[in-house]
Amino acid sequence: GQNIDQPTEMTATEGAIVQINCTYQTSGFNGLFWYQQHAGEAPTFLSYNVLDGLEEKGRFSSFLSRSKGYSYLLLKELQMKDSASYLCAAYGPNQAGTALIFGKGTTLSVSS
Amino acid sequence: DAGVTQSPTHLIKTRGQHVTLRCSPISGHKSVSWYQQVLGQGPQFIFQYYEKEERGRGNFPDRFSARQFPNYSSELNVNALLLGDSALYLCASSLSAGSYGYTFGSGTRLTVV
C-alpha cells in the first residue's frame, strides 16, 4: 500500500527555523519531492531527493533517509510569505503507474 | 514562456451533469498527468498520458476518463457528477512518462451543487 504521513499544522514566528517531517511507505520508490502550495494556487517545486542525505538550497533544505522511509523539509529565517501548505510526495512506480503520491500537506502559519 | 495552462479556472455544475476540463502542457513536454485535490487534502493521482496513450491510472471510478491529443494537450472528462467530485483539478506536464520534472498548472476549481 501507499502511505505518506506529515503533520497537519505547524506554527512559527518570523526569523525562526521550522522542520516539517514526512514518513512514507510505498510499493515503489525513486525519490521524494517537496512542494509549496499557497491557498488556491498550483503546487510549486521546492526539492527532490533521490539519495540519502541533506540537500541545501538557500533558506530551504531537504533530507532523506531511504532506509527509514523518512524525510524532512527545513525552512530557515522564516518570512511571512512562507505561510503556505507544504506537500511531501513520494515518486515511483506503483500499481497506478509511475506517479506522485502526496501526503495531506502541512499548513504552516508564520506570525510576526 | 507559457507554463501549463488549464481551462476553465472555475466551474459550477449540477449533480448528474458532465464536465470537460482542459490542459495545455509546457512546449516540448509530451506527458500530462491529472490530479484531484479535495479541500484540505493533498493531490490524488487520476491519470497519466504520454504520446496519446494512458500510462497510469489512479483509484478513480470509470466516470473519470481522459485523452491526449496529437499536440499533447489533454482533456479530463467526468460523467454523472457527484457532490464529492467538488475539488481543485490539477494538471501537471513533464518531458516524458518517466520524467520526474513535473510542472503544475493553476488548476480548475470545480464545484458540484
PDB file of N, CA and C in Angstrom, chain A residues 8 30 33 35 37 39-45 48 50 85 87 91 94-105, chain B residues 33 35 37 40-45 48 55-59 88 90 97-107 109:
ATOM      1  N   THR A   8      -0.407  17.890  10.308  1.00  0.00           N
ATOM      2  CA  THR A   8      -1.456  18.679   9.651  1.00  0.00           C
ATOM      3  C   THR A   8      -1.154  20.169   9.691  1.00  0.00           C
ATOM      4  N   ASN A  30      11.347   5.989  -6.075  1.00  0.00           N
ATOM      5  CA  ASN A  30      12.506   6.544  -6.775  1.00  0.00           C
ATOM      6  C   ASN A  30      13.070   7.743  -6.045  1.00  0.00           C
ATOM      7  N   PHE A  33       9.719  14.231  -3.191  1.00  0.00           N
ATOM      8  CA  PHE A  33       9.532  15.633  -3.538  1.00  0.00           C
ATOM      9  C   PHE A  33       8.973  16.417  -2.366  1.00  0.00           C
ATOM     10  N   TYR A  35       6.805  20.134  -2.206  1.00  0.00           N
ATOM     11  CA  TYR A  35       6.180  21.225  -2.929  1.00  0.00           C
ATOM     12  C   TYR A  35       5.622  22.228  -1.923  1.00  0.00           C
ATOM     13  N   GLN A  37       2.532  25.070  -1.585  1.00  0.00           N
ATOM     14  CA  GLN A  37       1.275  25.459  -2.227  1.00  0.00           C
ATOM     15  C   GLN A  37       0.587  26.537  -1.415  1.00  0.00           C
ATOM     16  N   ALA A  39      -2.666  29.001  -0.858  1.00  0.00           N
ATOM     17  CA  ALA A  39      -4.097  28.734  -0.988  1.00  0.00           C
ATOM     18  C   ALA A  39      -4.612  29.109  -2.374  1.00  0.00           C
ATOM     19  N   GLY A  40      -5.278  28.174  -3.021  1.00  0.00           N
ATOM     20  CA  GLY A  40      -5.885  28.423  -4.318  1.00  0.00           C
ATOM     21  C   GLY A  40      -4.920  28.436  -5.487  1.00  0.00           C
ATOM     22  N   GLU A  41      -3.656  28.108  -5.229  1.00  0.00           N
ATOM     23  CA  GLU A  41      -2.656  28.141  -6.293  1.00  0.00           C
ATOM     24  C   GLU A  41      -2.092  26.758  -6.577  1.00  0.00           C
ATOM     25  N   ALA A  42      -1.294  26.672  -7.634  1.00  0.00           N
ATOM     26  CA  ALA A  42      -0.666  25.409  -8.002  1.00  0.00           C
ATOM     27  C   ALA A  42       0.483  25.083  -7.058  1.00  0.00           C
ATOM     28  N   PRO A  43       0.762  23.816  -6.834  1.00  0.00           N
ATOM     29  CA  PRO A  43       1.972  23.445  -6.093  1.00  0.00           C
ATOM     30  C   PRO A  43       3.206  23.882  -6.874  1.00  0.00           C
ATOM     31  N   THR A  44       4.192  24.417  -6.162  1.00  0.00           N
ATOM     32  CA  THR A  44       5.448  24.792  -6.810  1.00  0.00           C
ATOM     33  C   THR A  44       6.586  23.957  -6.231  1.00  0.00           C
ATOM     34  N   PHE A  45       7.483  23.546  -7.086  1.00  0.00           N
ATOM     35  CA  PHE A  45       8.569  22.639  -6.730  1.00  0.00           C
ATOM     36  C   PHE A  45       9.548  23.293  -5.763  1.00  0.00           C
ATOM     37  N   TYR A  48      13.845  17.816  -4.622  1.00  0.00           N
ATOM     38  CA  TYR A  48      13.696  16.407  -4.980  1.00  0.00           C
ATOM     39  C   TYR A  48      14.922  15.675  -4.481  1.00  0.00           C
ATOM     40  N   VAL A  50      16.848  12.020  -4.096  1.00  0.00           N
ATOM     41  CA  VAL A  50      16.942  10.643  -4.560  1.00  0.00           C
ATOM     42  C   VAL A  50      17.839   9.833  -3.625  1.00  0.00           C
ATOM     43  N   SER A  85       0.900  25.739   2.467  1.00  0.00           N
ATOM     44  CA  SER A  85       0.853  24.296   2.703  1.00  0.00           C
ATOM     45  C   SER A  85       2.091  23.670   2.074  1.00  0.00           C
ATOM     46  N   LEU A  87       3.742  20.159   0.826  1.00  0.00           N
ATOM     47  CA  LEU A  87       3.335  18.816   0.425  1.00  0.00           C
ATOM     48  C   LEU A  87       4.546  17.924   0.229  1.00  0.00           C
ATOM     49  N   TYR A  91       7.748   9.598  -5.195  1.00  0.00           N
ATOM     50  CA  TYR A  91       7.684   9.369  -6.642  1.00  0.00           C
ATOM     51  C   TYR A  91       8.237   8.001  -6.960  1.00  0.00           C
ATOM     52  N   ASN A  94       4.184   2.331  -9.072  1.00  0.00           N
ATOM     53  CA  ASN A  94       3.233   1.684  -8.177  1.00  0.00           C
ATOM     54  C   ASN A  94       2.133   1.106  -9.046  1.00  0.00           C
ATOM     55  N   GLN A  95       1.121   0.514  -8.414  1.00  0.00           N
ATOM     56  CA  GLN A  95       0.089  -0.169  -9.191  1.00  0.00           C
ATOM     57  C   GLN A  95      -0.673   0.788 -10.092  1.00  0.00           C
ATOM     58  N   ALA A  96      -0.586   2.084  -9.833  1.00  0.00           N
ATOM     59  CA  ALA A  96      -1.293   3.060 -10.661  1.00  0.00           C
ATOM     60  C   ALA A  96      -0.430   3.533 -11.825  1.00  0.00           C
ATOM     61  N   GLY A  97       0.820   3.155 -11.851  1.00  0.00           N
ATOM     62  CA  GLY A  97       1.749   3.677 -12.840  1.00  0.00           C
ATOM     63  C   GLY A  97       2.861   4.411 -12.116  1.00  0.00           C
ATOM     64  N   THR A  98       3.653   5.169 -12.851  1.00  0.00           N
ATOM     65  CA  THR A  98       4.701   5.959 -12.199  1.00  0.00           C
ATOM     66  C   THR A  98       4.118   7.333 -11.920  1.00  0.00           C
ATOM     67  N   ALA A  99       3.954   7.660 -10.654  1.00  0.00           N
ATOM     68  CA  ALA A  99       3.231   8.883 -10.308  1.00  0.00           C
ATOM     69  C   ALA A  99       3.707   9.418  -8.975  1.00  0.00           C
ATOM     70  N   LEU A 100       3.264  10.621  -8.659  1.00  0.00           N
ATOM     71  CA  LEU A 100       3.493  11.230  -7.365  1.00  0.00           C
ATOM     72  C   LEU A 100       2.385  10.796  -6.417  1.00  0.00           C
ATOM     73  N   ILE A 101       2.774  10.321  -5.240  1.00  0.00           N
ATOM     74  CA  ILE A 101       1.827  10.008  -4.182  1.00  0.00           C
ATOM     75  C   ILE A 101       2.036  11.053  -3.098  1.00  0.00           C
ATOM     76  N   PHE A 102       1.033  11.890  -2.892  1.00  0.00           N
ATOM     77  CA  PHE A 102       1.148  13.019  -1.985  1.00  0.00           C
ATOM     78  C   PHE A 102       0.646  12.693  -0.582  1.00  0.00           C
ATOM     79  N   GLY A 103       1.261  13.331   0.405  1.00  0.00           N
ATOM     80  CA  GLY A 103       0.685  13.381   1.730  1.00  0.00           C
ATOM     81  C   GLY A 103      -0.430  14.421   1.746  1.00  0.00           C
ATOM     82  N   LYS A 104      -1.054  14.597   2.913  1.00  0.00           N
ATOM     83  CA  LYS A 104      -2.189  15.512   3.001  1.00  0.00           C
ATOM     84  C   LYS A 104      -1.756  16.967   3.109  1.00  0.00           C
ATOM     85  N   GLY A 105      -0.465  17.176   3.327  1.00  0.00           N
ATOM     86  CA  GLY A 105       0.034  18.536   3.402  1.00  0.00           C
ATOM     87  C   GLY A 105       0.120  19.047   4.829  1.00  0.00           C
TER      88      GLY A 105
ATOM     89  N   SER B  33      -0.266  14.685 -16.644  1.00  0.00           N
ATOM     90  CA  SER B  33      -0.872  13.938 -15.540  1.00  0.00           C
ATOM     91  C   SER B  33      -1.975  14.782 -14.929  1.00  0.00           C
ATOM     92  N   TYR B  35      -4.474  15.372 -11.477  1.00  0.00           N
ATOM     93  CA  TYR B  35      -4.607  15.138 -10.053  1.00  0.00           C
ATOM     94  C   TYR B  35      -5.877  15.823  -9.555  1.00  0.00           C
ATOM     95  N   GLN B  37      -7.539  17.435  -6.107  1.00  0.00           N
ATOM     96  CA  GLN B  37      -7.204  17.890  -4.761  1.00  0.00           C
ATOM     97  C   GLN B  37      -8.466  18.383  -4.064  1.00  0.00           C
ATOM     98  N   GLY B  40      -8.269  20.723   1.743  1.00  0.00           N
ATOM     99  CA  GLY B  40      -7.633  20.242   2.957  1.00  0.00           C
ATOM    100  C   GLY B  40      -6.848  18.952   2.808  1.00  0.00           C
ATOM    101  N   GLN B  41      -6.780  18.435   1.582  1.00  0.00           N
ATOM    102  CA  GLN B  41      -6.055  17.187   1.313  1.00  0.00           C
ATOM    103  C   GLN B  41      -4.941  17.432   0.300  1.00  0.00           C
ATOM    104  N   GLY B  42      -4.043  16.454   0.179  1.00  0.00           N
ATOM    105  CA  GLY B  42      -3.044  16.526  -0.872  1.00  0.00           C
ATOM    106  C   GLY B  42      -3.629  16.054  -2.196  1.00  0.00           C
ATOM    107  N   PRO B  43      -2.983  16.396  -3.297  1.00  0.00           N
ATOM    108  CA  PRO B  43      -3.468  15.948  -4.608  1.00  0.00           C
ATOM    109  C   PRO B  43      -3.445  14.428  -4.719  1.00  0.00           C
ATOM    110  N   GLN B  44      -4.460  13.887  -5.412  1.00  0.00           N
ATOM    111  CA  GLN B  44      -4.535  12.436  -5.668  1.00  0.00           C
ATOM    112  C   GLN B  44      -4.429  12.186  -7.156  1.00  0.00           C
ATOM    113  N   PHE B  45      -3.586  11.235  -7.521  1.00  0.00           N
ATOM    114  CA  PHE B  45      -3.318  10.909  -8.913  1.00  0.00           C
ATOM    115  C   PHE B  45      -4.534  10.299  -9.587  1.00  0.00           C
ATOM    116  N   GLN B  48      -2.182   9.465 -16.048  1.00  0.00           N
ATOM    117  CA  GLN B  48      -1.037   9.984 -16.776  1.00  0.00           C
ATOM    118  C   GLN B  48      -1.153   9.559 -18.236  1.00  0.00           C
ATOM    119  N   ARG B  55      -0.776   5.896 -19.494  1.00  0.00           N
ATOM    120  CA  ARG B  55       0.380   5.221 -18.903  1.00  0.00           C
ATOM    121  C   ARG B  55       0.176   4.907 -17.432  1.00  0.00           C
ATOM    122  N   GLY B  56      -0.856   5.468 -16.857  1.00  0.00           N
ATOM    123  CA  GLY B  56      -1.122   5.203 -15.451  1.00  0.00           C
ATOM    124  C   GLY B  56      -2.521   5.667 -15.088  1.00  0.00           C
ATOM    125  N   ARG B  57      -3.114   4.984 -14.132  1.00  0.00           N
ATOM    126  CA  ARG B  57      -4.459   5.334 -13.700  1.00  0.00           C
ATOM    127  C   ARG B  57      -4.560   5.124 -12.197  1.00  0.00           C
ATOM    128  N   GLY B  58      -5.045   6.121 -11.492  1.00  0.00           N
ATOM    129  CA  GLY B  58      -5.251   6.023 -10.055  1.00  0.00           C
ATOM    130  C   GLY B  58      -6.564   5.347  -9.727  1.00  0.00           C
ATOM    131  N   ASN B  59      -6.888   5.309  -8.447  1.00  0.00           N
ATOM    132  CA  ASN B  59      -8.076   4.617  -7.963  1.00  0.00           C
ATOM    133  C   ASN B  59      -9.307   5.521  -8.059  1.00  0.00           C
ATOM    134  N   LEU B  88     -10.248  20.846  -6.563  1.00  0.00           N
ATOM    135  CA  LEU B  88      -9.340  21.513  -7.491  1.00  0.00           C
ATOM    136  C   LEU B  88      -8.700  20.441  -8.359  1.00  0.00           C
ATOM    137  N   LEU B  90      -5.892  19.495 -10.903  1.00  0.00           N
ATOM    138  CA  LEU B  90      -4.578  19.973 -11.312  1.00  0.00           C
ATOM    139  C   LEU B  90      -4.042  19.146 -12.468  1.00  0.00           C
ATOM    140  N   ALA B  97       7.042  10.168 -19.911  1.00  0.00           N
ATOM    141  CA  ALA B  97       6.314   9.419 -18.891  1.00  0.00           C
ATOM    142  C   ALA B  97       7.190   9.130 -17.675  1.00  0.00           C
ATOM    143  N   GLY B  98       8.465   8.905 -17.895  1.00  0.00           N
ATOM    144  CA  GLY B  98       9.343   8.572 -16.773  1.00  0.00           C
ATOM    145  C   GLY B  98      10.068   9.759 -16.178  1.00  0.00           C
ATOM    146  N   SER B  99       9.794  10.940 -16.708  1.00  0.00           N
ATOM    147  CA  SER B  99      10.468  12.145 -16.219  1.00  0.00           C
ATOM    148  C   SER B  99       9.798  12.649 -14.960  1.00  0.00           C
ATOM    149  N   TYR B 100      10.585  13.013 -13.967  1.00  0.00           N
ATOM    150  CA  TYR B 100      10.011  13.478 -12.714  1.00  0.00           C
ATOM    151  C   TYR B 100       9.925  14.995 -12.631  1.00  0.00           C
ATOM    152  N   GLY B 101      10.313  15.671 -13.703  1.00  0.00           N
ATOM    153  CA  GLY B 101      10.275  17.139 -13.692  1.00  0.00           C
ATOM    154  C   GLY B 101       8.884  17.671 -13.961  1.00  0.00           C
ATOM    155  N   TYR B 102       7.987  17.544 -12.981  1.00  0.00           N
ATOM    156  CA  TYR B 102       6.607  17.966 -13.161  1.00  0.00           C
ATOM    157  C   TYR B 102       6.470  19.479 -12.966  1.00  0.00           C
ATOM    158  N   THR B 103       5.652  20.107 -13.810  1.00  0.00           N
ATOM    159  CA  THR B 103       5.226  21.491 -13.617  1.00  0.00           C
ATOM    160  C   THR B 103       3.714  21.493 -13.569  1.00  0.00           C
ATOM    161  N   PHE B 104       3.171  22.071 -12.504  1.00  0.00           N
ATOM    162  CA  PHE B 104       1.724  22.064 -12.331  1.00  0.00           C
ATOM    163  C   PHE B 104       1.095  23.338 -12.899  1.00  0.00           C
ATOM    164  N   GLY B 105      -0.112  23.174 -13.419  1.00  0.00           N
ATOM    165  CA  GLY B 105      -0.936  24.318 -13.773  1.00  0.00           C
ATOM    166  C   GLY B 105      -1.641  24.834 -12.538  1.00  0.00           C
ATOM    167  N   SER B 106      -2.350  25.969 -12.703  1.00  0.00           N
ATOM    168  CA  SER B 106      -3.031  26.590 -11.560  1.00  0.00           C
ATOM    169  C   SER B 106      -4.327  25.897 -11.189  1.00  0.00           C
ATOM    170  N   GLY B 107      -4.766  24.978 -12.040  1.00  0.00           N
ATOM    171  CA  GLY B 107      -5.918  24.169 -11.688  1.00  0.00           C
ATOM    172  C   GLY B 107      -7.247  24.717 -12.126  1.00  0.00           C
ATOM    173  N   ARG B 109     -11.047  24.893 -10.527  1.00  0.00           N
ATOM    174  CA  ARG B 109     -11.851  24.693  -9.316  1.00  0.00           C
ATOM    175  C   ARG B 109     -13.259  24.293  -9.742  1.00  0.00           C
TER     176      ARG B 109
END
